[in-house]
Amino acid sequence: MQDHPLNFGFLESATESLRAIAHPHRLLIVEMLYKNNAMNVSEIHDQLGIEQAVASHHLRILKDRGIVSVRRDGKNSYYMLTKPDYYQILEVLIRVS
């Protein structure tokens, strides 16, 4: 299975990325960041209707897995997708549901 493009190492990494995204709030965050390019935690928690600490927790999971990155601007931290292609996971879910 070494020559197969879906080698075990790749599949392990992909599984971890999917685990990081696999939560309703995190899926919504991926969608919001795709559509808005960058958002701060206040904007995210306001739009989701969740506590700021909960939004920060979800963003930390996405950041730790490399799905989002952070840009600081004064007191604000702006989150953005590291790759817009992460949104395609949502598009596939919509098509197969």
PDB file as gemmi writes it, atoms N, CA and C in Angstrom:
CRYST1    1.000    1.000    1.000  90.00  90.00  90.00 P 1                      
ATOM      1  N   MET A   1       0.816  -1.196   0.000  1.00  0.00           N  
ATOM      2  CA  MET A   1       0.000   0.000   0.000  1.00  0.00           C  
ATOM      3  C   MET A   1       0.860   1.261   0.000  1.00  0.00           C  
ATOM      4  N   GLN A   2       2.163   1.152  -0.016  1.00  0.00           N  
ATOM      5  CA  GLN A   2       3.072   2.299  -0.015  1.00  0.00           C  
ATOM      6  C   GLN A   2       2.837   3.233  -1.196  1.00  0.00           C  
ATOM      7  N   ASP A   3       2.607   2.706  -2.399  1.00  0.00           N  
ATOM      8  CA  ASP A   3       2.494   3.537  -3.594  1.00  0.00           C  
ATOM      9  C   ASP A   3       1.115   4.179  -3.742  1.00  0.00           C  
ATOM     10  N   HIS A   4       0.147   3.710  -2.995  1.00  0.00           N  
ATOM     11  CA  HIS A   4      -1.207   4.232  -3.081  1.00  0.00           C  
ATOM     12  C   HIS A   4      -1.249   5.653  -2.527  1.00  0.00           C  
ATOM     13  N   PRO A   5      -1.905   6.603  -3.232  1.00  0.00           N  
ATOM     14  CA  PRO A   5      -1.934   7.991  -2.747  1.00  0.00           C  
ATOM     15  C   PRO A   5      -2.629   8.131  -1.389  1.00  0.00           C  
ATOM     16  N   LEU A   6      -3.506   7.214  -1.068  1.00  0.00           N  
ATOM     17  CA  LEU A   6      -4.175   7.251   0.224  1.00  0.00           C  
ATOM     18  C   LEU A   6      -3.437   6.353   1.204  1.00  0.00           C  
ATOM     19  N   ASN A   7      -2.170   6.696   1.436  1.00  0.00           N  
ATOM     20  CA  ASN A   7      -1.387   5.881   2.366  1.00  0.00           C  
ATOM     21  C   ASN A   7      -1.862   6.115   3.797  1.00  0.00           C  
ATOM     22  N   PHE A   8      -1.454   5.245   4.677  1.00  0.00           N  
ATOM     23  CA  PHE A   8      -1.947   5.263   6.050  1.00  0.00           C  
ATOM     24  C   PHE A   8      -1.622   6.571   6.769  1.00  0.00           C  
ATOM     25  N   GLY A   9      -0.445   7.112   6.561  1.00  0.00           N  
ATOM     26  CA  GLY A   9      -0.073   8.374   7.203  1.00  0.00           C  
ATOM     27  C   GLY A   9      -0.983   9.512   6.784  1.00  0.00           C  
ATOM     28  N   PHE A  10      -1.271   9.578   5.478  1.00  0.00           N  
ATOM     29  CA  PHE A  10      -2.188  10.607   4.984  1.00  0.00           C  
ATOM     30  C   PHE A  10      -3.569  10.429   5.597  1.00  0.00           C  
ATOM     31  N   LEU A  11      -4.046   9.180   5.646  1.00  0.00           N  
ATOM     32  CA  LEU A  11      -5.376   8.911   6.182  1.00  0.00           C  
ATOM     33  C   LEU A  11      -5.466   9.253   7.665  1.00  0.00           C  
ATOM     34  N   GLU A  12      -4.400   9.005   8.409  1.00  0.00           N  
ATOM     35  CA  GLU A  12      -4.388   9.388   9.828  1.00  0.00           C  
ATOM     36  C   GLU A  12      -4.509  10.904   9.980  1.00  0.00           C  
ATOM     37  N   SER A  13      -3.742  11.633   9.181  1.00  0.00           N  
ATOM     38  CA  SER A  13      -3.777  13.094   9.234  1.00  0.00           C  
ATOM     39  C   SER A  13      -5.147  13.627   8.813  1.00  0.00           C  
ATOM     40  N   ALA A  14      -5.709  13.063   7.749  1.00  0.00           N  
ATOM     41  CA  ALA A  14      -7.028  13.492   7.268  1.00  0.00           C  
ATOM     42  C   ALA A  14      -8.098  13.215   8.315  1.00  0.00           C  
ATOM     43  N   THR A  15      -7.985  12.088   8.998  1.00  0.00           N  
ATOM     44  CA  THR A  15      -8.947  11.746  10.045  1.00  0.00           C  
ATOM     45  C   THR A  15      -8.906  12.769  11.176  1.00  0.00           C  
ATOM     46  N   GLU A  16      -7.712  13.190  11.552  1.00  0.00           N  
ATOM     47  CA  GLU A  16      -7.586  14.200  12.618  1.00  0.00           C  
ATOM     48  C   GLU A  16      -8.199  15.534  12.189  1.00  0.00           C  
ATOM     49  N   SER A  17      -8.016  15.900  10.929  1.00  0.00           N  
ATOM     50  CA  SER A  17      -8.626  17.136  10.433  1.00  0.00           C  
ATOM     51  C   SER A  17     -10.144  17.033  10.446  1.00  0.00           C  
ATOM     52  N   LEU A  18     -10.660  15.892  10.024  1.00  0.00           N  
ATOM     53  CA  LEU A  18     -12.110  15.703  10.030  1.00  0.00           C  
ATOM     54  C   LEU A  18     -12.663  15.714  11.451  1.00  0.00           C  
ATOM     55  N   ARG A  19     -11.936  15.120  12.383  1.00  0.00           N  
ATOM     56  CA  ARG A  19     -12.369  15.161  13.790  1.00  0.00           C  
ATOM     57  C   ARG A  19     -12.440  16.599  14.297  1.00  0.00           C  
ATOM     58  N   ALA A  20     -11.469  17.403  13.904  1.00  0.00           N  
ATOM     59  CA  ALA A  20     -11.446  18.796  14.354  1.00  0.00           C  
ATOM     60  C   ALA A  20     -12.651  19.567  13.816  1.00  0.00           C  
ATOM     61  N   ILE A  21     -13.064  19.282  12.612  1.00  0.00           N  
ATOM     62  CA  ILE A  21     -14.178  19.990  11.979  1.00  0.00           C  
ATOM     63  C   ILE A  21     -15.525  19.402  12.399  1.00  0.00           C  
ATOM     64  N   ALA A  22     -15.546  18.170  12.832  1.00  0.00           N  
ATOM     65  CA  ALA A  22     -16.786  17.404  13.053  1.00  0.00           C  
ATOM     66  C   ALA A  22     -17.548  17.840  14.307  1.00  0.00           C  
ATOM     67  N   HIS A  23     -18.043  19.048  14.276  1.00  0.00           N  
ATOM     68  CA  HIS A  23     -18.920  19.562  15.332  1.00  0.00           C  
ATOM     69  C   HIS A  23     -19.780  20.637  14.670  1.00  0.00           C  
ATOM     70  N   PRO A  24     -21.069  20.693  14.999  1.00  0.00           N  
ATOM     71  CA  PRO A  24     -21.930  21.683  14.329  1.00  0.00           C  
ATOM     72  C   PRO A  24     -21.401  23.119  14.400  1.00  0.00           C  
ATOM     73  N   HIS A  25     -20.925  23.559  15.562  1.00  0.00           N  
ATOM     74  CA  HIS A  25     -20.409  24.925  15.654  1.00  0.00           C  
ATOM     75  C   HIS A  25     -19.156  25.112  14.812  1.00  0.00           C  
ATOM     76  N   ARG A  26     -18.283  24.119  14.791  1.00  0.00           N  
ATOM     77  CA  ARG A  26     -17.058  24.256  14.001  1.00  0.00           C  
ATOM     78  C   ARG A  26     -17.352  24.225  12.508  1.00  0.00           C  
ATOM     79  N   LEU A  27     -18.326  23.433  12.095  1.00  0.00           N  
ATOM     80  CA  LEU A  27     -18.737  23.452  10.687  1.00  0.00           C  
ATOM     81  C   LEU A  27     -19.285  24.830  10.315  1.00  0.00           C  
ATOM     82  N   LEU A  28     -20.065  25.415  11.208  1.00  0.00           N  
ATOM     83  CA  LEU A  28     -20.586  26.766  10.953  1.00  0.00           C  
ATOM     84  C   LEU A  28     -19.468  27.801  10.933  1.00  0.00           C  
ATOM     85  N   ILE A  29     -18.479  27.641  11.792  1.00  0.00           N  
ATOM     86  CA  ILE A  29     -17.336  28.559  11.788  1.00  0.00           C  
ATOM     87  C   ILE A  29     -16.597  28.470  10.461  1.00  0.00           C  
ATOM     88  N   VAL A  30     -16.396  27.260   9.947  1.00  0.00           N  
ATOM     89  CA  VAL A  30     -15.739  27.099   8.643  1.00  0.00           C  
ATOM     90  C   VAL A  30     -16.541  27.836   7.577  1.00  0.00           C  
ATOM     91  N   GLU A  31     -17.858  27.680   7.596  1.00  0.00           N  
ATOM     92  CA  GLU A  31     -18.698  28.365   6.611  1.00  0.00           C  
ATOM     93  C   GLU A  31     -18.598  29.884   6.757  1.00  0.00           C  
ATOM     94  N   MET A  32     -18.672  30.384   7.989  1.00  0.00           N  
ATOM     95  CA  MET A  32     -18.610  31.832   8.216  1.00  0.00           C  
ATOM     96  C   MET A  32     -17.267  32.411   7.784  1.00  0.00           C  
ATOM     97  N   LEU A  33     -16.186  31.709   8.094  1.00  0.00           N  
ATOM     98  CA  LEU A  33     -14.871  32.218   7.701  1.00  0.00           C  
ATOM     99  C   LEU A  33     -14.683  32.165   6.191  1.00  0.00           C  
ATOM    100  N   TYR A  34     -15.248  31.165   5.554  1.00  0.00           N  
ATOM    101  CA  TYR A  34     -15.171  31.085   4.093  1.00  0.00           C  
ATOM    102  C   TYR A  34     -15.896  32.280   3.463  1.00  0.00           C  
ATOM    103  N   LYS A  35     -17.070  32.593   3.991  1.00  0.00           N  
ATOM    104  CA  LYS A  35     -17.882  33.659   3.403  1.00  0.00           C  
ATOM    105  C   LYS A  35     -17.404  35.058   3.788  1.00  0.00           C  
ATOM    106  N   ASN A  36     -16.756  35.190   4.959  1.00  0.00           N  
ATOM    107  CA  ASN A  36     -16.346  36.517   5.442  1.00  0.00           C  
ATOM    108  C   ASN A  36     -14.840  36.755   5.393  1.00  0.00           C  
ATOM    109  N   ASN A  37     -14.087  35.775   4.995  1.00  0.00           N  
ATOM    110  CA  ASN A  37     -12.622  35.836   4.917  1.00  0.00           C  
ATOM    111  C   ASN A  37     -11.936  35.873   6.274  1.00  0.00           C  
ATOM    112  N   ALA A  38     -12.332  36.775   7.158  1.00  0.00           N  
ATOM    113  CA  ALA A  38     -11.723  36.862   8.486  1.00  0.00           C  
ATOM    114  C   ALA A  38     -12.755  37.423   9.453  1.00  0.00           C  
ATOM    115  N   MET A  39     -12.742  36.877  10.666  1.00  0.00           N  
ATOM    116  CA  MET A  39     -13.668  37.336  11.702  1.00  0.00           C  
ATOM    117  C   MET A  39     -12.969  37.261  13.050  1.00  0.00           C  
ATOM    118  N   ASN A  40     -13.386  38.130  13.978  1.00  0.00           N  
ATOM    119  CA  ASN A  40     -12.853  38.021  15.330  1.00  0.00           C  
ATOM    120  C   ASN A  40     -13.805  37.180  16.173  1.00  0.00           C  
ATOM    121  N   VAL A  41     -13.355  36.809  17.360  1.00  0.00           N  
ATOM    122  CA  VAL A  41     -14.135  35.886  18.181  1.00  0.00           C  
ATOM    123  C   VAL A  41     -15.475  36.505  18.589  1.00  0.00           C  
ATOM    124  N   SER A  42     -15.524  37.811  18.773  1.00  0.00           N  
ATOM    125  CA  SER A  42     -16.790  38.463  19.132  1.00  0.00           C  
ATOM    126  C   SER A  42     -17.819  38.328  18.019  1.00  0.00           C  
ATOM    127  N   GLU A  43     -17.383  38.537  16.791  1.00  0.00           N  
ATOM    128  CA  GLU A  43     -18.292  38.389  15.651  1.00  0.00           C  
ATOM    129  C   GLU A  43     -18.784  36.948  15.548  1.00  0.00           C  
ATOM    130  N   ILE A  44     -17.885  36.009  15.767  1.00  0.00           N  
ATOM    131  CA  ILE A  44     -18.240  34.592  15.660  1.00  0.00           C  
ATOM    132  C   ILE A  44     -19.229  34.208  16.756  1.00  0.00           C  
ATOM    133  N   HIS A  45     -18.942  34.574  17.995  1.00  0.00           N  
ATOM    134  CA  HIS A  45     -19.862  34.162  19.064  1.00  0.00           C  
ATOM    135  C   HIS A  45     -21.208  34.867  18.939  1.00  0.00           C  
ATOM    136  N   ASP A  46     -21.221  36.115  18.454  1.00  0.00           N  
ATOM    137  CA  ASP A  46     -22.499  36.813  18.226  1.00  0.00           C  
ATOM    138  C   ASP A  46     -23.334  36.099  17.162  1.00  0.00           C  
ATOM    139  N   GLN A  47     -22.711  35.752  16.051  1.00  0.00           N  
ATOM    140  CA  GLN A  47     -23.450  35.103  14.963  1.00  0.00           C  
ATOM    141  C   GLN A  47     -23.920  33.708  15.334  1.00  0.00           C  
ATOM    142  N   LEU A  48     -23.128  32.991  16.120  1.00  0.00           N  
ATOM    143  CA  LEU A  48     -23.521  31.638  16.513  1.00  0.00           C  
ATOM    144  C   LEU A  48     -24.468  31.637  17.707  1.00  0.00           C  
ATOM    145  N   GLY A  49     -24.512  32.735  18.448  1.00  0.00           N  
ATOM    146  CA  GLY A  49     -25.359  32.792  19.631  1.00  0.00           C  
ATOM    147  C   GLY A  49     -24.839  31.916  20.767  1.00  0.00           C  
ATOM    148  N   ILE A  50     -23.510  31.850  20.900  1.00  0.00           N  
ATOM    149  CA  ILE A  50     -22.888  31.055  21.956  1.00  0.00           C  
ATOM    150  C   ILE A  50     -21.990  31.965  22.791  1.00  0.00           C  
ATOM    151  N   GLU A  51     -21.599  31.480  23.940  1.00  0.00           N  
ATOM    152  CA  GLU A  51     -20.695  32.240  24.801  1.00  0.00           C  
ATOM    153  C   GLU A  51     -19.348  32.440  24.100  1.00  0.00           C  
ATOM    154  N   GLN A  52     -18.690  33.544  24.416  1.00  0.00           N  
ATOM    155  CA  GLN A  52     -17.393  33.825  23.813  1.00  0.00           C  
ATOM    156  C   GLN A  52     -16.373  32.748  24.164  1.00  0.00           C  
ATOM    157  N   ALA A  53     -16.426  32.227  25.390  1.00  0.00           N  
ATOM    158  CA  ALA A  53     -15.485  31.171  25.798  1.00  0.00           C  
ATOM    159  C   ALA A  53     -15.694  29.905  24.966  1.00  0.00           C  
ATOM    160  N   VAL A  54     -16.931  29.607  24.627  1.00  0.00           N  
ATOM    161  CA  VAL A  54     -17.230  28.419  23.808  1.00  0.00           C  
ATOM    162  C   VAL A  54     -16.696  28.633  22.395  1.00  0.00           C  
ATOM    163  N   ALA A  55     -16.918  29.827  21.843  1.00  0.00           N  
ATOM    164  CA  ALA A  55     -16.396  30.134  20.508  1.00  0.00           C  
ATOM    165  C   ALA A  55     -14.872  30.041  20.504  1.00  0.00           C  
ATOM    166  N   SER A  56     -14.230  30.571  21.536  1.00  0.00           N  
ATOM    167  CA  SER A  56     -12.772  30.504  21.632  1.00  0.00           C  
ATOM    168  C   SER A  56     -12.283  29.065  21.701  1.00  0.00           C  
ATOM    169  N   HIS A  57     -13.001  28.234  22.424  1.00  0.00           N  
ATOM    170  CA  HIS A  57     -12.646  26.814  22.529  1.00  0.00           C  
ATOM    171  C   HIS A  57     -12.688  26.146  21.149  1.00  0.00           C  
ATOM    172  N   HIS A  58     -13.748  26.381  20.402  1.00  0.00           N  
ATOM    173  CA  HIS A  58     -13.870  25.790  19.064  1.00  0.00           C  
ATOM    174  C   HIS A  58     -12.785  26.331  18.132  1.00  0.00           C  
ATOM    175  N   LEU A  59     -12.502  27.607  18.214  1.00  0.00           N  
ATOM    176  CA  LEU A  59     -11.457  28.195  17.373  1.00  0.00           C  
ATOM    177  C   LEU A  59     -10.082  27.626  17.723  1.00  0.00           C  
ATOM    178  N   ARG A  60      -9.839  27.375  19.000  1.00  0.00           N  
ATOM    179  CA  ARG A  60      -8.555  26.796  19.411  1.00  0.00           C  
ATOM    180  C   ARG A  60      -8.381  25.389  18.823  1.00  0.00           C  
ATOM    181  N   ILE A  61      -9.443  24.604  18.818  1.00  0.00           N  
ATOM    182  CA  ILE A  61      -9.381  23.261  18.220  1.00  0.00           C  
ATOM    183  C   ILE A  61      -9.047  23.372  16.737  1.00  0.00           C  
ATOM    184  N   LEU A  62      -9.721  24.273  16.042  1.00  0.00           N  
ATOM    185  CA  LEU A  62      -9.460  24.453  14.604  1.00  0.00           C  
ATOM    186  C   LEU A  62      -8.051  24.989  14.359  1.00  0.00           C  
ATOM    187  N   LYS A  63      -7.587  25.879  15.204  1.00  0.00           N  
ATOM    188  CA  LYS A  63      -6.241  26.448  15.066  1.00  0.00           C  
ATOM    189  C   LYS A  63      -5.178  25.387  15.330  1.00  0.00           C  
ATOM    190  N   ASP A  64      -5.371  24.602  16.383  1.00  0.00           N  
ATOM    191  CA  ASP A  64      -4.388  23.569  16.727  1.00  0.00           C  
ATOM    192  C   ASP A  64      -4.228  22.541  15.611  1.00  0.00           C  
ATOM    193  N   ARG A  65      -5.271  22.316  14.847  1.00  0.00           N  
ATOM    194  CA  ARG A  65      -5.213  21.355  13.742  1.00  0.00           C  
ATOM    195  C   ARG A  65      -4.762  22.019  12.435  1.00  0.00           C  
ATOM    196  N   GLY A  66      -4.596  23.337  12.451  1.00  0.00           N  
ATOM    197  CA  GLY A  66      -4.113  24.037  11.255  1.00  0.00           C  
ATOM    198  C   GLY A  66      -5.205  24.372  10.260  1.00  0.00           C  
ATOM    199  N   ILE A  67      -6.448  24.343  10.702  1.00  0.00           N  
ATOM    200  CA  ILE A  67      -7.567  24.644   9.808  1.00  0.00           C  
ATOM    201  C   ILE A  67      -7.805  26.147   9.746  1.00  0.00           C  
ATOM    202  N   VAL A  68      -7.560  26.827  10.847  1.00  0.00           N  
ATOM    203  CA  VAL A  68      -7.633  28.291  10.858  1.00  0.00           C  
ATOM    204  C   VAL A  68      -6.301  28.860  11.320  1.00  0.00           C  
ATOM    205  N   SER A  69      -6.064  30.085  10.915  1.00  0.00           N  
ATOM    206  CA  SER A  69      -4.901  30.822  11.403  1.00  0.00           C  
ATOM    207  C   SER A  69      -5.408  32.106  12.045  1.00  0.00           C  
ATOM    208  N   VAL A  70      -4.523  32.777  12.759  1.00  0.00           N  
ATOM    209  CA  VAL A  70      -4.894  33.983  13.503  1.00  0.00           C  
ATOM    210  C   VAL A  70      -3.986  35.128  13.088  1.00  0.00           C  
ATOM    211  N   ARG A  71      -4.605  36.284  12.898  1.00  0.00           N  
ATOM    212  CA  ARG A  71      -3.856  37.513  12.633  1.00  0.00           C  
ATOM    213  C   ARG A  71      -4.256  38.516  13.694  1.00  0.00           C  
ATOM    214  N   ARG A  72      -3.277  39.053  14.389  1.00  0.00           N  
ATOM    215  CA  ARG A  72      -3.550  40.040  15.445  1.00  0.00           C  
ATOM    216  C   ARG A  72      -3.558  41.443  14.846  1.00  0.00           C  
ATOM    217  N   ASP A  73      -4.526  42.225  15.310  1.00  0.00           N  
ATOM    218  CA  ASP A  73      -4.639  43.617  14.882  1.00  0.00           C  
ATOM    219  C   ASP A  73      -5.011  44.428  16.123  1.00  0.00           C  
ATOM    220  N   GLY A  74      -4.008  44.948  16.808  1.00  0.00           N  
ATOM    221  CA  GLY A  74      -4.254  45.656  18.063  1.00  0.00           C  
ATOM    222  C   GLY A  74      -4.766  44.686  19.110  1.00  0.00           C  
ATOM    223  N   LYS A  75      -5.937  44.986  19.662  1.00  0.00           N  
ATOM    224  CA  LYS A  75      -6.535  44.122  20.683  1.00  0.00           C  
ATOM    225  C   LYS A  75      -7.292  42.947  20.082  1.00  0.00           C  
ATOM    226  N   ASN A  76      -7.571  43.002  18.797  1.00  0.00           N  
ATOM    227  CA  ASN A  76      -8.380  41.971  18.152  1.00  0.00           C  
ATOM    228  C   ASN A  76      -7.527  40.898  17.491  1.00  0.00           C  
ATOM    229  N   SER A  77      -8.040  39.691  17.528  1.00  0.00           N  
ATOM    230  CA  SER A  77      -7.447  38.575  16.791  1.00  0.00           C  
ATOM    231  C   SER A  77      -8.453  38.161  15.732  1.00  0.00           C  
ATOM    232  N   TYR A  78      -8.003  38.128  14.502  1.00  0.00           N  
ATOM    233  CA  TYR A  78      -8.874  37.752  13.393  1.00  0.00           C  
ATOM    234  C   TYR A  78      -8.522  36.348  12.920  1.00  0.00           C  
ATOM    235  N   TYR A  79      -9.552  35.534  12.790  1.00  0.00           N  
ATOM    236  CA  TYR A  79      -9.395  34.142  12.374  1.00  0.00           C  
ATOM    237  C   TYR A  79      -9.772  34.019  10.917  1.00  0.00           C  
ATOM    238  N   MET A  80      -9.017  33.181  10.205  1.00  0.00           N  
ATOM    239  CA  MET A  80      -9.306  32.922   8.797  1.00  0.00           C  
ATOM    240  C   MET A  80      -8.956  31.475   8.494  1.00  0.00           C  
ATOM    241  N   LEU A  81      -9.581  30.933   7.452  1.00  0.00           N  
ATOM    242  CA  LEU A  81      -9.252  29.578   7.026  1.00  0.00           C  
ATOM    243  C   LEU A  81      -7.849  29.565   6.447  1.00  0.00           C  
ATOM    244  N   THR A  82      -7.079  28.533   6.763  1.00  0.00           N  
ATOM    245  CA  THR A  82      -5.751  28.417   6.165  1.00  0.00           C  
ATOM    246  C   THR A  82      -5.855  28.022   4.697  1.00  0.00           C  
ATOM    247  N   LYS A  83      -6.934  27.313   4.360  1.00  0.00           N  
ATOM    248  CA  LYS A  83      -7.203  26.932   2.970  1.00  0.00           C  
ATOM    249  C   LYS A  83      -8.698  27.047   2.723  1.00  0.00           C  
ATOM    250  N   PRO A  84      -9.114  27.832   1.742  1.00  0.00           N  
ATOM    251  CA  PRO A  84     -10.547  27.940   1.458  1.00  0.00           C  
ATOM    252  C   PRO A  84     -11.169  26.582   1.092  1.00  0.00           C  
ATOM    253  N   ASP A  85     -10.348  25.643   0.678  1.00  0.00           N  
ATOM    254  CA  ASP A  85     -10.851  24.324   0.295  1.00  0.00           C  
ATOM    255  C   ASP A  85     -11.537  23.591   1.442  1.00  0.00           C  
ATOM    256  N   TYR A  86     -11.286  23.989   2.698  1.00  0.00           N  
ATOM    257  CA  TYR A  86     -11.984  23.334   3.807  1.00  0.00           C  
ATOM    258  C   TYR A  86     -13.499  23.487   3.669  1.00  0.00           C  
ATOM    259  N   TYR A  87     -13.936  24.557   3.013  1.00  0.00           N  
ATOM    260  CA  TYR A  87     -15.365  24.758   2.802  1.00  0.00           C  
ATOM    261  C   TYR A  87     -15.951  23.653   1.922  1.00  0.00           C  
ATOM    262  N   GLN A  88     -15.148  23.076   1.055  1.00  0.00           N  
ATOM    263  CA  GLN A  88     -15.640  22.012   0.177  1.00  0.00           C  
ATOM    264  C   GLN A  88     -16.124  20.801   0.959  1.00  0.00           C  
ATOM    265  N   ILE A  89     -15.597  20.606   2.155  1.00  0.00           N  
ATOM    266  CA  ILE A  89     -16.089  19.514   3.006  1.00  0.00           C  
ATOM    267  C   ILE A  89     -17.569  19.738   3.295  1.00  0.00           C  
ATOM    268  N   LEU A  90     -17.960  20.975   3.576  1.00  0.00           N  
ATOM    269  CA  LEU A  90     -19.372  21.289   3.805  1.00  0.00           C  
ATOM    270  C   LEU A  90     -20.198  21.069   2.547  1.00  0.00           C  
ATOM    271  N   GLU A  91     -19.655  21.482   1.408  1.00  0.00           N  
ATOM    272  CA  GLU A  91     -20.376  21.301   0.154  1.00  0.00           C  
ATOM    273  C   GLU A  91     -20.631  19.825  -0.126  1.00  0.00           C  
ATOM    274  N   VAL A  92     -19.650  18.977   0.150  1.00  0.00           N  
ATOM    275  CA  VAL A  92     -19.811  17.538  -0.045  1.00  0.00           C  
ATOM    276  C   VAL A  92     -20.867  17.006   0.918  1.00  0.00           C  
ATOM    277  N   LEU A  93     -20.830  17.438   2.175  1.00  0.00           N  
ATOM    278  CA  LEU A  93     -21.830  16.990   3.138  1.00  0.00           C  
ATOM    279  C   LEU A  93     -23.245  17.359   2.691  1.00  0.00           C  
ATOM    280  N   ILE A  94     -23.400  18.546   2.138  1.00  0.00           N  
ATOM    281  CA  ILE A  94     -24.718  18.978   1.637  1.00  0.00           C  
ATOM    282  C   ILE A  94     -25.158  18.075   0.487  1.00  0.00           C  
ATOM    283  N   ARG A  95     -24.235  17.749  -0.414  1.00  0.00           N  
ATOM    284  CA  ARG A  95     -24.586  16.909  -1.571  1.00  0.00           C  
ATOM    285  C   ARG A  95     -24.939  15.476  -1.168  1.00  0.00           C  
ATOM    286  N   VAL A  96     -24.289  14.945  -0.155  1.00  0.00           N  
ATOM    287  CA  VAL A  96     -24.529  13.537   0.193  1.00  0.00           C  
ATOM    288  C   VAL A  96     -25.625  13.368   1.242  1.00  0.00           C  
ATOM    289  N   SER A  97     -26.138  14.460   1.780  1.00  0.00           N  
ATOM    290  CA  SER A  97     -27.179  14.369   2.812  1.00  0.00           C  
ATOM    291  C   SER A  97     -28.558  14.272   2.190  1.00  0.00           C  
TER     292      SER A  97                                                      
END                                                                             
